[in-house]
Short mmCIF file of C-alpha atoms in Angstrom, two decimals:
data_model
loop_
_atom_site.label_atom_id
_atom_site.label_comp_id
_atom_site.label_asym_id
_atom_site.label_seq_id
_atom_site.Cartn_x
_atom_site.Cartn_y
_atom_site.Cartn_z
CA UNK A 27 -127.27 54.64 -105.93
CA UNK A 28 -128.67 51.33 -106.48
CA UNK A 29 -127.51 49.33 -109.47
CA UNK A 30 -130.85 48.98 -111.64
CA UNK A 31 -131.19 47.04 -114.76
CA UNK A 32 -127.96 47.12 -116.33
CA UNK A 33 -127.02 44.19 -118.57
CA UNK A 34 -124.33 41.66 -117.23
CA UNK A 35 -120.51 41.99 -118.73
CA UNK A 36 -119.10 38.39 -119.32
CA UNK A 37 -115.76 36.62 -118.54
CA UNK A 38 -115.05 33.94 -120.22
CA UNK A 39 -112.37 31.46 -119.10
CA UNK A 40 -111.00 28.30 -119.42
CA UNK A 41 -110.75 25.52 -116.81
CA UNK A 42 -107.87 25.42 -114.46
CA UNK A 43 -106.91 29.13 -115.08
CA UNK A 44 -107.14 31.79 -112.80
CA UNK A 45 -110.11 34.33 -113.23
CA UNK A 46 -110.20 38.11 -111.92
CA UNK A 47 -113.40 39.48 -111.83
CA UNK A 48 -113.47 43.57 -111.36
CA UNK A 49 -115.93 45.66 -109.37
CA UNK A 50 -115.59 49.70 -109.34
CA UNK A 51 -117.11 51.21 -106.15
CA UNK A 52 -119.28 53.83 -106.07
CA UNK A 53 -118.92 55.35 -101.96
CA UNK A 54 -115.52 56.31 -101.25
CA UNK A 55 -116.94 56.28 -97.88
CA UNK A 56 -117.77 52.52 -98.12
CA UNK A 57 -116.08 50.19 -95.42
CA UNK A 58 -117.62 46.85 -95.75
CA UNK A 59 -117.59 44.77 -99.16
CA UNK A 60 -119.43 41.62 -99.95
CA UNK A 61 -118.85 39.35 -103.42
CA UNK A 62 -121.91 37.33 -103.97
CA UNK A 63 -122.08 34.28 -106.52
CA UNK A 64 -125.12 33.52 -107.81
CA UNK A 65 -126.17 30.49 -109.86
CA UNK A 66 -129.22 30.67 -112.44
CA UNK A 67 -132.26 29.98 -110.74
CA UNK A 68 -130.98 30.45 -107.26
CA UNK A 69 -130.67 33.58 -104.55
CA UNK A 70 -126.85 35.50 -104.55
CA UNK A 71 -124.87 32.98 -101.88
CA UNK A 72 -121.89 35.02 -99.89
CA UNK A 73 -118.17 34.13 -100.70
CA UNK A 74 -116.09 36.09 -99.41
CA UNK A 75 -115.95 40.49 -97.55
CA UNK A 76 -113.55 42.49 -96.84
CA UNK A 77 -113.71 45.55 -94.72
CA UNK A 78 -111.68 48.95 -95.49
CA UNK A 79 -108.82 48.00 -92.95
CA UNK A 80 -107.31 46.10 -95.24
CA UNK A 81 -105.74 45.44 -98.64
CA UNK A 82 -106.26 41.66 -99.02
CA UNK A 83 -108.33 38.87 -97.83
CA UNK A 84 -107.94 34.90 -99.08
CA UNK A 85 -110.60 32.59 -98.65
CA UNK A 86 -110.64 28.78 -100.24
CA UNK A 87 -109.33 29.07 -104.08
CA UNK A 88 -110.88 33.15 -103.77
CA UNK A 89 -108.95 36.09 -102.50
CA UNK A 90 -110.50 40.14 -102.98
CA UNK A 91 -108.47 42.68 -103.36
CA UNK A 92 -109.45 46.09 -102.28
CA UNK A 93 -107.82 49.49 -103.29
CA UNK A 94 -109.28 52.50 -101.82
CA UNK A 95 -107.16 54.93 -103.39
CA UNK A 96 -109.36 54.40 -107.03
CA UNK A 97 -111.97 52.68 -105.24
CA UNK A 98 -111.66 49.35 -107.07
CA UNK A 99 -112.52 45.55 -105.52
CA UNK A 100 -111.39 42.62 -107.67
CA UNK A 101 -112.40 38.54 -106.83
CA UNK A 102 -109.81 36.51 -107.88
CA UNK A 103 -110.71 32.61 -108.31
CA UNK A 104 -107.85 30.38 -108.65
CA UNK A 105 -107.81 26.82 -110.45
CA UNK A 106 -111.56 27.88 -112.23
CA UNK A 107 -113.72 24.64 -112.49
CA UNK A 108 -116.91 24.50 -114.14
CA UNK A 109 -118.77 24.69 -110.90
CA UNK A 110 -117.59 28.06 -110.63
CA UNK A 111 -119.85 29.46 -113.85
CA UNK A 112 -122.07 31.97 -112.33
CA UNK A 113 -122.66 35.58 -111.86
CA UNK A 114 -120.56 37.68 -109.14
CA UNK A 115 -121.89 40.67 -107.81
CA UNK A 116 -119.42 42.97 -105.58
CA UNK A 117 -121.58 44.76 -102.51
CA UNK A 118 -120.58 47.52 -100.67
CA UNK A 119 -121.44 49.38 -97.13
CA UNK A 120 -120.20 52.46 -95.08
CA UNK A 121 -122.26 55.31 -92.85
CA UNK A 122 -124.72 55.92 -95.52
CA UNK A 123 -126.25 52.82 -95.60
CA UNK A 124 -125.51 50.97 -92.28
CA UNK A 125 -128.53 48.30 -91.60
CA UNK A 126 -129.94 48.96 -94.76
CA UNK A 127 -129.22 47.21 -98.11
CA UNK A 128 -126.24 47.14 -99.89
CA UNK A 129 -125.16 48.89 -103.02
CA UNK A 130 -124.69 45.84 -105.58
CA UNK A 131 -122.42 46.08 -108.66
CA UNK A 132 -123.97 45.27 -111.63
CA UNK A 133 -123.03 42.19 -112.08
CA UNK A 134 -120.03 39.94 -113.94
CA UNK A 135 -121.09 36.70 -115.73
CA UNK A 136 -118.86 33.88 -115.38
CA UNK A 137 -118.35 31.06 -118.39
CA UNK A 138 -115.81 28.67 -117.57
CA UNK A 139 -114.79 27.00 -121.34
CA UNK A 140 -114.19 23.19 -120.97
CA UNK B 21 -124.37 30.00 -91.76
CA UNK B 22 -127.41 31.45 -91.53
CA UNK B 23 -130.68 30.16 -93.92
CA UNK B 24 -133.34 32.04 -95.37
CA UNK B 25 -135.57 30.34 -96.94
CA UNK B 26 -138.11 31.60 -99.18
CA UNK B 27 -141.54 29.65 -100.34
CA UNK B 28 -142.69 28.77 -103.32
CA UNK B 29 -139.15 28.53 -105.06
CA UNK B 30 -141.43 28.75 -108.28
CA UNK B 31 -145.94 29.83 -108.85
CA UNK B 32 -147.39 30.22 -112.08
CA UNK B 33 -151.12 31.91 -112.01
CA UNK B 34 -153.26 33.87 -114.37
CA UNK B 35 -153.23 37.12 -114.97
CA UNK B 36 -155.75 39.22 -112.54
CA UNK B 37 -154.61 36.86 -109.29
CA UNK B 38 -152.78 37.74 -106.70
CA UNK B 39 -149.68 35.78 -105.22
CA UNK B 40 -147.96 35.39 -102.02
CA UNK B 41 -144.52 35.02 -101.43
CA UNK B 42 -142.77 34.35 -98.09
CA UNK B 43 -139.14 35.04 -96.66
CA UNK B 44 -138.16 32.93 -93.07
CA UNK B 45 -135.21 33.01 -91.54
CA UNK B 46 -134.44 29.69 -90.35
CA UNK B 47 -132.01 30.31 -87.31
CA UNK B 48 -132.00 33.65 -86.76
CA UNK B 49 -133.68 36.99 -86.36
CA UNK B 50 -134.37 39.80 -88.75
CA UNK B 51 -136.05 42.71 -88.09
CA UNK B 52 -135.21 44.17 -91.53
CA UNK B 53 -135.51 42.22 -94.53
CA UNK B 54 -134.92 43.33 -98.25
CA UNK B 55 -137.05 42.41 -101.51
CA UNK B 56 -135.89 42.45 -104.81
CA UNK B 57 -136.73 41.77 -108.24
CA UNK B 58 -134.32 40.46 -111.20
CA UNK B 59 -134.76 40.26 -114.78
CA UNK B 60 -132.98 37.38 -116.68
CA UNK B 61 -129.67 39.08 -117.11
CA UNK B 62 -129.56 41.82 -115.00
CA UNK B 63 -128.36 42.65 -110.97
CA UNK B 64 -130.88 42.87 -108.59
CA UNK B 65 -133.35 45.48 -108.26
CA UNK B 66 -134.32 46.50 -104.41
CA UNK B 67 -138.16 47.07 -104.44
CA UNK B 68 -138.58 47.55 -101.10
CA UNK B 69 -137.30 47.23 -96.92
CA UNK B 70 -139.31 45.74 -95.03
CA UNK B 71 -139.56 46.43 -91.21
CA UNK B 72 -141.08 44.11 -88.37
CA UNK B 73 -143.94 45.60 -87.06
CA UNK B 74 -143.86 48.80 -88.98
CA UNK B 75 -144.70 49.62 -93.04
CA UNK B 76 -142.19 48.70 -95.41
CA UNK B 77 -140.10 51.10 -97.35
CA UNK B 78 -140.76 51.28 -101.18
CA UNK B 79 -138.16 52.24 -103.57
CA UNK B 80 -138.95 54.92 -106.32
CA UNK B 81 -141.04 53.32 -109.10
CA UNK B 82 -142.67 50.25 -107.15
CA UNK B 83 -146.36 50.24 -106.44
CA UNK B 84 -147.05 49.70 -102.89
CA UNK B 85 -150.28 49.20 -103.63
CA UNK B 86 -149.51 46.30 -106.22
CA UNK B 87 -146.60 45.08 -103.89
CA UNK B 88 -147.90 44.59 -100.70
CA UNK B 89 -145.19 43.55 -97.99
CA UNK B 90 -145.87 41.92 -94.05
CA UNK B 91 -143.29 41.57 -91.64
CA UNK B 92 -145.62 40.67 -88.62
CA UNK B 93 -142.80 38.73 -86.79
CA UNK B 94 -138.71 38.40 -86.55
CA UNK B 95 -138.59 35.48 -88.41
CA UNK B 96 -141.41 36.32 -91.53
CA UNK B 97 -141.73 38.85 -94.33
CA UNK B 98 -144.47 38.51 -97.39
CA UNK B 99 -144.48 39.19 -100.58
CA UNK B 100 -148.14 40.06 -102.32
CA UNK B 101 -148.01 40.59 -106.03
CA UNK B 102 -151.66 41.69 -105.94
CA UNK B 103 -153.50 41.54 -109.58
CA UNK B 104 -150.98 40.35 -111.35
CA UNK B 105 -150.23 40.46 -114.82
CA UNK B 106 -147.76 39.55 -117.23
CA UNK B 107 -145.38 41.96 -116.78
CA UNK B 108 -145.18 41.20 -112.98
CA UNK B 109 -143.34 37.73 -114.53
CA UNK B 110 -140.00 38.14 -112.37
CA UNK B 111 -137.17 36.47 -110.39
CA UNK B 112 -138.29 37.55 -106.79
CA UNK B 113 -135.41 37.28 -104.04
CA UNK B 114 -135.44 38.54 -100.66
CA UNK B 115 -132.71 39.03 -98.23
CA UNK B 116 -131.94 39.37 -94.55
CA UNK B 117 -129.93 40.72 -91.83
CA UNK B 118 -129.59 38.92 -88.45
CA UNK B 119 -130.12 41.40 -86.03
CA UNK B 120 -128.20 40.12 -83.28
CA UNK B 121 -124.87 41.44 -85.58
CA UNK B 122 -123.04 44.22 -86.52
CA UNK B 123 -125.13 46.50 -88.51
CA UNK B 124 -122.48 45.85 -91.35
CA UNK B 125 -123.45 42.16 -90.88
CA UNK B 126 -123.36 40.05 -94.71
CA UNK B 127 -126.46 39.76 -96.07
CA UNK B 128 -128.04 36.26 -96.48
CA UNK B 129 -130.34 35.61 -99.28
CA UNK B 130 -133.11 33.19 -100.28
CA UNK B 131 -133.53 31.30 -103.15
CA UNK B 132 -135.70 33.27 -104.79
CA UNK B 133 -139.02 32.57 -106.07
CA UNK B 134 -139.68 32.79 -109.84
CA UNK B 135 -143.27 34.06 -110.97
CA UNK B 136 -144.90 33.44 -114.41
CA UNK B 137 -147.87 34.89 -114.95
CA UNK B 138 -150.22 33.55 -117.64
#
């Protein structure tokens, strides 16, 4: 179901180091996966998706992994600058919910330390 | 990419008025569009769906009634918080599809509008 009003786990890194930010899906029969980043004050802004046909996908500085087999999505940002403080939210899609919203993780917040 | 722009980014009014809150997309179609509702610290919370030219679909809990959604064309979808009151003091974001896609197409989202109600 939809993720409703659960309060945001935090990652806290320092600048230059690599972050991994962990989703857990709830659809085994999911096929489409979205992470979001969204500033404070502003609407979720895409980053990078992944669809269930494969294992890996690298953007610029990002790259989600996707394992099926325990239903797991992880965002990996490399080099984190202070730019990249925000909150991530994974989404997910399959049959169930094709044209319709997606299912959004609850949420990671992201402090990069100085 | 794709734009959606929502309008106003930010309202304050008193309690007992009612505010409107619109959703475009800029450069594309949509005949589904998506409201939401986030509290400081926490995901977002789908209210409702709304559908061009038909009623909008209300997720357990919401008020239609106090909620009232519009999606009269491809391109517009409204937000009324009727009667508002303090408690209606939210982050209001809205999301859409492009129809011309995939139906597994991204989402694109606005900015989101932030109410305070006095």
């Amino acid at each position: 179901g939809e993720s409703v009003g659960l309060h945001l786990p935090t990652l806290s890194v320092q600048e230059g180091d690599n972050s991994i930010i962990n989703c857990a899906y709830s659809n085994s029969a999911s096929d489409y996966f979205i992470w979001y980043k969204q500033e404070s004050g502003k609407g979720p802004q895409f980053i990078i998706d992944i669809r269930s046909n494969m294992d890996k996908r690298q953007g610029q500085r990002v790259t989600v992994l996707l394992n099926k087999t325990v239903k797991h999505l992880s965002l990996q940002i490399a080099a984190t600058q202070p730019g990249d403080s925000a909150v991530y939210f994974c989404a997910e899609m399959g049959p169930d919910n094709y044209g319709q919203n997606f299912v959004f993780g609850p949420g990671t917040r992201l402090s990069v330390l100085p | 990419g794709a734009v959606v722009s929502q309008h106003p980014s930010r309202v304050i009014c008193k309690s007992g008025t009612s505010v409107k809150i619109e959703c475009r997309s800029l450069d594309f179609q949509a005949t589904t569009m998506f409201w939401y509702r986030q509290f400081p610290k926490q995901s977002l919370m789908l209210m409702a769906t709304s559908n061009e030219g038909s009623k909008a679909t209300y997720e357990q809990g919401v008020e239609k009634d106090k909620f009232l959604i519009n999606h009269a064309s491809l391109t517009l979808s409204t937000l009324t918080v009727t009667s508002a009151h303090p408690e209606d003091s939210s982050f209001y974001i809205c999301s859409a599809r492009d129809s011309g896609t995939f139906n597994t197409g991204e989402l694109f989202f606005g900015e989101g509008s932030r109410l305070t109600v006095l």
